[in-house]
Amino acid sequence: VLASAAAGAPNNLASRASVFVGREVEIAQACALLDRSDVRLLTVVGPGGAGKSRLAVQLASTRLAAGAHPAGVFLVDLEPLRRPDQIPTEVAKALGVAAPQGQAWEDLAEAIADRQLLLVLDTFEHLLDAAARIPLLLRDCPHLQVIVTSRLRLSLADENLFPLGGLALAPVDAQAAEARQSEAVRLFAERARQIEPRFDLAAELRHVTSLCRRLGGLPLALE
């Protein structure tokens, strides 16, 4: 299912069954970076379970809705790949263009050319040998922007790092109202109600807050 056609630009962002919770500050900060002409490569880096992929998809959806990339916004899941040389073919498949042949990266650059695209390369950490290809792709495609998610930085001069940790937690001495509004507690409560609609956060707030703190606010752990 593609994202809303009202957004205009071509895309392959599937609708999500669950609600995206929190990260308003991070989304705003990342969008501000991508609005800069000198930011072509943004690497969302953080530990496993921090929600890098989900943040990147939400960020891509936000950019799509804003009309920031008229030629399209495309997500490329790299997790199933086992070799760096498989990346161009996977990107071409997401874009709906002909599969690259002998000079795969060069063919991909020719297919993108001057299109104003946003590519999200999700889960890059096991394919780092291909990292040096990204600046060359950006050089040959002057209106391309790339978001990468990875547990490890790409160690590129053109890379703009966007570290991601756990969801925001309320201070230890926070009042109940503030604790309920913390991102980590909101996510826990949202997912808990999907399983048990009668879940009463007010009754369980002390335990939920303690659990969120012990798990460092990591979304995957909370879910």
CSV table of C-alpha atoms in Angstrom, one decimal:
chain,number,residue,atom,x,y,z
A,1,VAL,CA,0.0,0.0,0.0
A,2,LEU,CA,1.5,3.3,-1.1
A,3,ALA,CA,1.4,6.4,1.1
A,4,SER,CA,-1.4,8.8,0.5
A,5,ALA,CA,-1.7,9.8,-3.2
A,6,ALA,CA,-2.6,13.3,-1.9
A,7,ALA,CA,1.1,13.6,-1.1
A,8,GLY,CA,1.7,13.7,-4.8
A,9,ALA,CA,5.2,12.4,-5.4
A,10,PRO,CA,5.8,8.7,-6.3
A,11,ASN,CA,6.7,6.6,-3.3
A,12,ASN,CA,6.8,3.1,-1.9
A,13,LEU,CA,6.0,3.9,1.8
A,14,ALA,CA,3.6,1.4,3.1
A,15,SER,CA,0.9,2.3,5.6
A,16,ARG,CA,1.7,1.3,9.1
A,17,ALA,CA,-0.8,-0.6,11.3
A,18,SER,CA,0.5,0.8,14.6
A,19,VAL,CA,0.6,4.5,15.6
A,20,PHE,CA,4.0,6.3,15.6
A,21,VAL,CA,4.6,7.7,19.1
A,22,GLY,CA,6.9,10.5,20.1
A,23,ARG,CA,10.1,11.7,18.4
A,24,GLU,CA,8.5,15.0,17.5
A,25,VAL,CA,11.8,16.8,18.4
A,26,GLU,CA,13.9,14.4,16.4
A,27,ILE,CA,11.7,14.6,13.3
A,28,ALA,CA,11.8,18.4,13.4
A,29,GLN,CA,15.6,18.4,13.8
A,30,ALA,CA,16.2,15.9,11.0
A,31,CYS,CA,13.8,17.9,8.7
A,32,ALA,CA,15.8,21.0,9.4
A,33,LEU,CA,19.0,19.3,8.5
A,34,LEU,CA,17.5,17.9,5.2
A,35,ASP,CA,16.3,21.4,4.3
A,36,ARG,CA,19.9,22.5,4.1
A,37,SER,CA,21.5,22.3,0.6
A,38,ASP,CA,24.8,21.1,2.1
A,39,VAL,CA,23.2,18.0,3.8
A,40,ARG,CA,22.9,15.3,1.2
A,41,LEU,CA,23.6,12.3,3.4
A,42,LEU,CA,22.0,11.8,6.8
A,43,THR,CA,23.0,8.7,8.9
A,44,VAL,CA,20.6,7.8,11.7
A,45,VAL,CA,22.9,5.8,13.9
A,46,GLY,CA,22.1,4.1,17.2
A,47,PRO,CA,21.9,0.8,19.0
A,48,GLY,CA,19.6,-2.1,18.0
A,49,GLY,CA,16.0,-1.4,19.2
A,50,ALA,CA,16.3,2.4,19.2
A,51,GLY,CA,13.7,2.6,16.4
A,52,LYS,CA,16.0,3.9,13.6
A,53,SER,CA,14.0,2.3,10.9
A,54,ARG,CA,10.7,3.5,12.2
A,55,LEU,CA,12.1,7.0,12.6
A,56,ALA,CA,13.5,7.0,9.1
A,57,VAL,CA,10.1,5.9,7.6
A,58,GLN,CA,8.3,8.6,9.6
A,59,LEU,CA,10.8,11.2,8.5
A,60,ALA,CA,10.4,10.1,4.9
A,61,SER,CA,6.6,10.3,5.2
A,62,THR,CA,7.0,13.8,6.6
A,63,ARG,CA,9.2,14.9,3.7
A,64,LEU,CA,6.8,13.3,1.3
A,65,ALA,CA,3.8,15.2,2.7
A,66,ALA,CA,5.8,18.4,2.6
A,67,GLY,CA,6.5,18.0,-1.1
A,68,ALA,CA,10.2,18.2,-0.5
A,69,HIS,CA,11.2,15.6,-3.1
A,70,PRO,CA,9.0,16.0,-6.3
A,71,ALA,CA,10.5,12.9,-8.0
A,72,GLY,CA,9.7,10.6,-5.1
A,73,VAL,CA,10.6,9.1,-1.7
A,74,PHE,CA,11.7,5.5,-1.7
A,75,LEU,CA,12.5,3.1,1.1
A,76,VAL,CA,15.1,0.3,0.4
A,77,ASP,CA,15.3,-2.5,2.9
A,78,LEU,CA,18.9,-3.7,2.9
A,79,GLU,CA,18.5,-6.3,5.7
A,80,PRO,CA,18.0,-9.3,3.4
A,81,LEU,CA,21.1,-8.5,1.3
A,82,ARG,CA,24.3,-10.4,1.9
A,83,ARG,CA,26.7,-8.6,-0.4
A,84,PRO,CA,27.4,-4.9,-1.0
A,85,ASP,CA,27.2,-5.4,-4.8
A,86,GLN,CA,23.5,-6.3,-4.4
A,87,ILE,CA,22.6,-2.7,-3.3
A,88,PRO,CA,22.2,-1.1,-6.8
A,89,THR,CA,19.8,-3.8,-7.9
A,90,GLU,CA,17.7,-3.4,-4.8
A,91,VAL,CA,17.6,0.4,-5.2
A,92,ALA,CA,16.6,0.0,-8.9
A,93,LYS,CA,13.8,-2.4,-7.9
A,94,ALA,CA,12.4,0.1,-5.4
A,95,LEU,CA,12.6,2.9,-7.9
A,96,GLY,CA,11.0,0.8,-10.6
A,97,VAL,CA,13.8,1.3,-13.1
A,98,ALA,CA,15.8,-1.3,-15.1
A,99,ALA,CA,18.2,-3.4,-13.1
A,100,PRO,CA,21.8,-2.2,-13.4
A,101,GLN,CA,24.1,-4.3,-15.5
A,102,GLY,CA,27.9,-4.4,-15.6
A,103,GLN,CA,28.7,-1.0,-14.1
A,104,ALA,CA,25.9,-1.3,-11.5
A,105,TRP,CA,26.5,1.9,-9.5
A,106,GLU,CA,27.1,4.0,-12.6
A,107,ASP,CA,24.0,2.6,-14.2
A,108,LEU,CA,22.0,3.5,-11.1
A,109,ALA,CA,23.4,7.0,-11.2
A,110,GLU,CA,22.4,7.3,-14.8
A,111,ALA,CA,18.8,6.2,-14.0
A,112,ILE,CA,18.5,8.7,-11.2
A,113,ALA,CA,20.3,11.5,-13.0
A,114,ASP,CA,19.0,14.9,-11.9
A,115,ARG,CA,15.7,13.6,-10.4
A,116,GLN,CA,14.9,15.2,-7.0
A,117,LEU,CA,14.7,12.0,-5.0
A,118,LEU,CA,14.9,10.9,-1.4
A,119,LEU,CA,16.3,7.4,-0.8
A,120,VAL,CA,16.1,5.7,2.6
A,121,LEU,CA,18.7,2.9,2.8
A,122,ASP,CA,17.6,1.0,5.8
A,123,THR,CA,19.9,-1.3,7.9
A,124,PHE,CA,23.3,-0.6,6.3
A,125,GLU,CA,25.6,-1.8,9.1
A,126,HIS,CA,26.4,-5.2,7.5
A,127,LEU,CA,27.2,-3.7,4.1
A,128,LEU,CA,29.7,-1.0,5.1
A,129,ASP,CA,32.1,-1.9,2.3
A,130,ALA,CA,29.7,-0.2,0.0
A,131,ALA,CA,29.7,3.1,2.0
A,132,ALA,CA,32.3,4.8,-0.2
A,133,ARG,CA,29.9,4.4,-3.2
A,134,ILE,CA,27.3,6.8,-1.7
A,135,PRO,CA,29.3,10.0,-2.1
A,136,LEU,CA,30.0,9.1,-5.8
A,137,LEU,CA,26.3,8.5,-6.3
A,138,LEU,CA,25.5,11.9,-4.7
A,139,ARG,CA,28.1,13.5,-6.9
A,140,ASP,CA,26.5,12.1,-10.1
A,141,CYS,CA,23.0,12.8,-8.9
A,142,PRO,CA,22.9,16.5,-7.9
A,143,HIS,CA,19.4,16.5,-6.5
A,144,LEU,CA,19.5,13.2,-4.6
A,145,GLN,CA,19.3,13.0,-0.8
A,146,VAL,CA,20.0,9.8,1.1
A,147,ILE,CA,19.0,8.8,4.6
A,148,VAL,CA,20.9,5.8,6.0
A,149,THR,CA,20.0,3.8,9.1
A,150,SER,CA,22.8,1.9,10.7
A,151,ARG,CA,24.2,0.7,14.0
A,152,LEU,CA,27.6,2.0,12.9
A,153,ARG,CA,28.6,5.3,11.3
A,154,LEU,CA,29.7,5.1,7.7
A,155,SER,CA,32.8,7.2,8.4
A,156,LEU,CA,32.4,9.4,5.3
A,157,ALA,CA,33.4,13.0,5.1
A,158,ASP,CA,30.0,13.9,3.6
A,159,GLU,CA,28.1,12.1,6.4
A,160,ASN,CA,25.8,14.0,8.7
A,161,LEU,CA,25.4,11.9,11.8
A,162,PHE,CA,22.0,11.8,13.6
A,163,PRO,CA,22.5,9.8,16.8
A,164,LEU,CA,19.3,8.1,18.2
A,165,GLY,CA,18.8,6.7,21.6
A,166,GLY,CA,15.8,5.7,23.7
A,167,LEU,CA,12.5,7.6,23.9
A,168,ALA,CA,12.3,10.5,26.3
A,169,LEU,CA,11.7,9.6,29.9
A,170,ALA,CA,10.1,11.8,32.6
A,171,PRO,CA,12.4,12.9,35.5
A,172,VAL,CA,12.5,10.6,38.5
A,173,ASP,CA,10.7,13.2,40.6
A,174,ALA,CA,8.0,13.9,37.9
A,175,GLN,CA,4.4,14.3,38.8
A,176,ALA,CA,1.9,11.8,37.5
A,177,ALA,CA,0.7,14.0,34.7
A,178,GLU,CA,4.2,14.6,33.4
A,179,ALA,CA,5.1,10.9,33.7
A,180,ARG,CA,2.0,10.0,31.6
A,181,GLN,CA,3.1,12.3,28.8
A,182,SER,CA,6.7,11.0,28.5
A,183,GLU,CA,7.3,9.4,25.1
A,184,ALA,CA,8.4,6.0,26.6
A,185,VAL,CA,5.2,5.7,28.7
A,186,ARG,CA,3.0,6.8,25.8
A,187,LEU,CA,4.5,4.1,23.6
A,188,PHE,CA,4.1,1.4,26.3
A,189,ALA,CA,0.5,2.4,26.9
A,190,GLU,CA,-0.4,2.5,23.2
A,191,ARG,CA,1.0,-1.0,22.6
A,192,ALA,CA,-0.5,-2.3,25.8
A,193,ARG,CA,-4.0,-1.1,24.8
A,194,GLN,CA,-3.6,-2.9,21.5
A,195,ILE,CA,-3.4,-6.2,23.4
A,196,GLU,CA,-5.7,-5.3,26.3
A,197,PRO,CA,-8.1,-2.5,25.6
A,198,ARG,CA,-9.0,-2.2,29.3
A,199,PHE,CA,-5.4,-1.5,30.3
A,200,ASP,CA,-5.5,1.3,32.9
A,201,LEU,CA,-2.3,3.4,32.8
A,202,ALA,CA,-3.3,5.5,35.8
A,203,ALA,CA,-3.5,2.3,38.0
A,204,GLU,CA,-0.2,1.0,36.6
A,205,LEU,CA,1.7,4.2,36.1
A,206,ARG,CA,4.4,3.6,38.8
A,207,HIS,CA,5.2,0.2,37.5
A,208,VAL,CA,5.2,1.3,33.8
A,209,THR,CA,7.4,4.3,34.5
A,210,SER,CA,9.9,2.1,36.4
A,211,LEU,CA,9.9,-0.5,33.6
A,212,CYS,CA,10.5,2.3,30.9
A,213,ARG,CA,13.4,3.6,32.9
A,214,ARG,CA,15.0,0.1,33.4
A,215,LEU,CA,14.7,-0.5,29.6
A,216,GLY,CA,16.3,2.9,28.8
A,217,GLY,CA,13.3,3.9,26.8
A,218,LEU,CA,14.3,1.7,23.9
A,219,PRO,CA,11.2,1.3,21.7
A,220,LEU,CA,11.8,-2.3,20.7
A,221,ALA,CA,12.3,-3.4,24.3
A,222,LEU,CA,9.1,-1.5,25.3
A,223,GLU,CA,7.1,-3.1,22.5
